[in-house]
Short mmCIF file of C-alpha atoms in Angstrom, two decimals:
data_model
loop_
_atom_site.label_atom_id
_atom_site.label_comp_id
_atom_site.label_asym_id
_atom_site.label_seq_id
_atom_site.Cartn_x
_atom_site.Cartn_y
_atom_site.Cartn_z
CA MET C 1 108.36 121.14 104.39
CA LEU C 2 105.84 118.17 104.28
CA ILE C 3 102.32 119.47 102.96
CA LEU C 4 99.57 116.85 103.10
CA ILE C 5 96.30 117.76 101.51
CA ARG C 6 93.20 115.88 102.23
CA HIS C 7 90.95 115.24 98.92
CA GLY C 8 87.28 117.04 98.44
CA GLN C 9 84.45 115.59 99.84
CA ALA C 10 83.61 111.88 98.41
CA GLU C 11 80.54 109.95 97.71
CA TRP C 12 81.81 107.43 100.20
CA GLN C 13 81.65 109.87 103.05
CA LEU C 14 77.93 110.43 102.49
CA LYS C 15 76.73 107.03 101.80
CA ARG C 16 79.05 104.55 103.90
CA ASP C 17 77.61 101.58 101.98
CA CYS C 18 78.93 102.91 98.52
CA ASN C 19 82.43 101.81 96.91
CA LEU C 20 85.30 102.94 98.86
CA ASN C 21 86.90 104.22 95.79
CA SER C 22 84.24 106.86 95.10
CA SER C 23 84.29 109.97 93.21
CA LEU C 24 84.19 113.55 94.68
CA THR C 25 80.62 114.91 95.19
CA GLU C 26 79.74 118.07 93.67
CA LEU C 27 80.67 119.74 96.75
CA GLY C 28 84.15 117.84 96.66
CA GLN C 29 84.56 119.17 93.16
CA ALA C 30 83.83 122.82 94.15
CA GLN C 31 86.43 122.22 97.06
CA ALA C 32 89.05 120.96 94.80
CA VAL C 33 88.68 124.03 92.28
CA SER C 34 88.67 126.42 95.36
CA LEU C 35 91.91 124.89 96.56
CA GLY C 36 93.44 124.96 92.94
CA GLN C 37 92.57 128.65 92.80
CA PHE C 38 93.70 129.49 96.27
CA ILE C 39 97.31 127.95 95.19
CA GLN C 40 97.27 129.55 91.90
CA LYS C 41 96.95 132.88 93.47
CA GLY C 42 99.81 132.55 95.74
CA GLU C 43 98.65 135.02 98.28
CA HIS C 44 99.39 132.94 101.36
CA PRO C 45 102.87 131.29 102.15
CA LEU C 46 101.30 127.74 101.86
CA ALA C 47 99.94 128.55 98.58
CA VAL C 48 103.45 129.82 97.33
CA THR C 49 105.11 126.56 98.73
CA ILE C 50 102.62 124.47 97.01
CA ARG C 51 102.54 126.32 93.80
CA ASP C 52 106.39 126.19 93.57
CA THR C 53 106.44 122.25 93.90
CA PRO C 54 106.99 120.62 90.43
CA ILE C 55 105.61 117.38 91.47
CA VAL C 56 102.47 116.59 93.61
CA HIS C 57 102.19 113.02 94.95
CA THR C 58 98.76 111.46 95.00
CA SER C 59 96.90 108.48 96.35
CA PRO C 60 95.67 106.06 93.70
CA LEU C 61 91.98 106.32 94.99
CA LEU C 62 89.71 108.23 92.76
CA ARG C 63 88.84 110.97 95.09
CA ALA C 64 92.38 112.00 95.57
CA LYS C 65 93.21 111.67 91.94
CA GLN C 66 90.16 113.86 91.09
CA THR C 67 91.47 116.38 93.64
CA ALA C 68 94.90 116.29 92.32
CA ASP C 69 93.79 116.81 88.70
CA ALA C 70 91.60 119.94 89.69
CA LEU C 71 94.87 121.14 91.44
CA ALA C 72 97.21 120.28 88.22
CA LYS C 73 94.78 121.91 85.83
CA ALA C 74 94.90 125.33 87.77
CA ASN C 75 98.63 124.99 88.46
CA GLY C 76 100.37 122.73 85.90
CA PHE C 77 101.80 120.22 88.43
CA GLU C 78 103.15 116.98 87.22
CA LEU C 79 101.34 114.27 89.24
CA SER C 80 102.78 111.01 90.59
CA VAL C 81 100.72 108.40 91.98
CA ILE C 82 101.86 106.52 95.28
CA ASP C 83 99.77 103.42 96.32
CA GLU C 84 100.85 103.62 99.94
CA LEU C 85 99.06 107.05 100.35
CA ALA C 86 95.58 105.32 99.56
CA GLU C 87 93.39 105.22 102.50
CA ALA C 88 93.04 102.14 104.96
CA PRO C 89 90.55 99.51 103.83
CA PHE C 90 89.41 99.34 107.46
CA ASP C 91 88.00 101.51 110.38
CA LEU C 92 91.32 103.25 111.54
CA THR C 93 89.67 104.80 114.66
CA GLU C 94 88.59 101.48 115.96
CA SER C 95 92.08 99.86 115.32
CA LEU C 96 94.00 102.61 117.51
CA PRO C 97 95.10 101.45 120.97
CA ARG C 98 93.19 102.67 124.26
CA GLN C 99 94.86 104.12 127.26
CA ALA C 100 93.66 103.28 130.76
CA ARG C 101 94.13 106.89 131.85
CA MET C 102 93.93 110.52 129.98
CA VAL C 103 97.70 111.19 130.69
CA ASP C 104 99.67 108.22 130.12
CA CYS C 105 103.34 108.15 129.29
CA GLU C 106 103.51 104.41 129.41
CA THR C 107 104.34 102.93 126.15
CA TYR C 108 102.00 100.32 124.72
CA ASN C 109 102.02 97.78 121.96
CA LEU C 110 99.88 98.24 118.73
CA VAL C 111 97.60 95.37 118.93
CA CYS C 112 95.80 95.45 115.59
CA GLN C 113 97.81 93.82 112.84
CA GLN C 114 95.94 95.70 110.12
CA TYR C 115 96.82 99.03 111.75
CA THR C 116 100.49 98.00 112.30
CA ALA C 117 100.76 96.94 108.55
CA PHE C 118 99.19 100.17 107.59
CA CYS C 119 101.73 102.41 109.74
CA ASP C 120 104.48 100.07 108.26
CA GLY C 121 103.64 100.84 104.79
CA LEU C 122 103.26 104.74 105.59
CA SER C 123 106.46 104.82 107.30
CA VAL C 124 108.30 103.25 104.17
CA ALA C 125 106.44 105.76 101.90
CA LEU C 126 107.39 108.76 103.94
CA MET C 127 111.08 107.88 104.36
CA HIS C 128 110.96 107.30 100.43
CA LEU C 129 109.42 110.72 99.88
CA LEU C 130 111.64 112.54 102.31
CA ALA C 131 114.78 110.99 100.98
CA SER C 132 113.89 111.50 97.45
CA HIS C 133 113.11 115.22 97.92
CA LYS C 134 116.24 116.03 99.86
CA GLY C 135 115.16 119.06 101.90
CA LYS C 136 112.66 120.23 99.22
CA PRO C 137 108.92 120.80 99.89
CA ILE C 138 106.75 117.53 99.53
CA VAL C 139 103.25 117.77 98.42
CA ALA C 140 100.77 114.80 98.65
CA ILE C 141 97.16 114.59 98.07
CA THR C 142 95.83 111.73 100.21
CA HIS C 143 93.12 110.80 102.79
CA GLY C 144 92.09 111.87 106.10
CA GLY C 145 93.09 108.51 107.84
CA VAL C 146 96.50 108.70 106.22
CA ILE C 147 97.12 112.22 107.44
CA LYS C 148 96.06 111.30 110.92
CA THR C 149 98.18 108.17 110.76
CA ILE C 150 101.42 110.04 109.69
CA LEU C 151 100.77 112.71 112.51
CA ARG C 152 100.55 109.64 115.10
CA LEU C 153 103.66 108.03 113.51
CA LEU C 154 105.61 111.43 113.83
CA LEU C 155 104.30 112.11 117.32
CA ASN C 156 104.90 108.46 118.23
CA ARG C 157 101.26 108.54 119.99
CA HIS C 158 98.57 106.22 118.42
CA SER C 159 96.00 106.96 121.06
CA VAL C 160 95.26 110.27 119.73
CA ASN C 161 92.97 111.22 116.93
CA PHE C 162 92.38 114.34 114.84
CA THR C 163 89.77 116.11 112.73
CA ILE C 164 91.10 116.44 109.15
CA LYS C 165 88.58 118.63 106.84
CA ASN C 166 88.08 118.18 103.28
CA ALA C 167 90.30 119.90 101.00
CA SER C 168 92.41 120.91 104.13
CA ILE C 169 96.12 121.47 104.35
CA THR C 170 98.46 119.83 107.12
CA ALA C 171 101.99 121.26 106.95
CA LEU C 172 105.02 119.95 108.90
CA SER C 173 108.84 120.73 108.71
CA TRP C 174 111.78 119.08 110.05
CA GLU C 175 113.96 121.70 111.82
CA SER C 176 116.87 121.15 114.00
CA GLY C 177 116.10 117.45 114.83
CA ILE C 178 112.16 118.03 115.50
CA TRP C 179 109.17 118.00 113.44
CA GLN C 180 107.55 121.45 113.63
CA ILE C 181 103.79 121.30 113.07
CA HIS C 182 102.71 124.54 111.39
CA ASP C 183 99.16 123.70 110.49
CA ILE C 184 96.76 120.84 111.14
CA SER C 185 93.54 120.82 108.78
CA TRP C 186 94.08 124.41 107.57
CA SER C 187 90.96 125.41 105.50
CA GLU C 188 90.87 129.21 105.48
CA HIS C 189 90.74 128.99 101.68
CA LEU C 190 87.10 127.76 101.79
CA SER C 191 84.16 129.58 102.75
CA GLN C 192 82.23 128.55 105.76
CA LYS C 193 79.49 126.90 103.46
CA MET C 194 82.16 124.91 101.61
CA LYS C 195 84.00 123.12 104.53
CA SER C 196 83.03 119.62 105.57
CA VAL C 197 84.51 116.71 107.50
#
């Protein structure tokens, strides 16, 4: 199983003019603590899978590392930093290819070199993680753009976008030659007032 966790709310999300490597907001810190407690309780299959994973991979960016630290503090995880799990330093949505029709099975070329390079780096990191874990669950704390791009890569559809909530869980597994998507942006462990995008 591949479990992708988005970091808690970051300062950058509230003030787009601040440092891209910003820290968690007060809400983001609370989201991370809540997620850590949810995993620790183990009352949901996702929590059990995450809790039983000895190593959690994280982006090197501060907001992801702070989220990872909160989860490690509650659950005793070993953390591993993977540079390729960092958020893209450009607007991913603006870089996505556009389709002429709403339903279009035609192939298209990725025209933005930045986006193509970002996809290539994520593909390499994903293949490395999958090979190194040999069928065991993989847990990674990363960013909304990374999770969306991994979903686009697995679906081989780049003209699609997703909403990924802060401190949410996206879970997939490779079964009988296909990717099974179990949850996208699952955030039932957070109260309504703690949810943010």
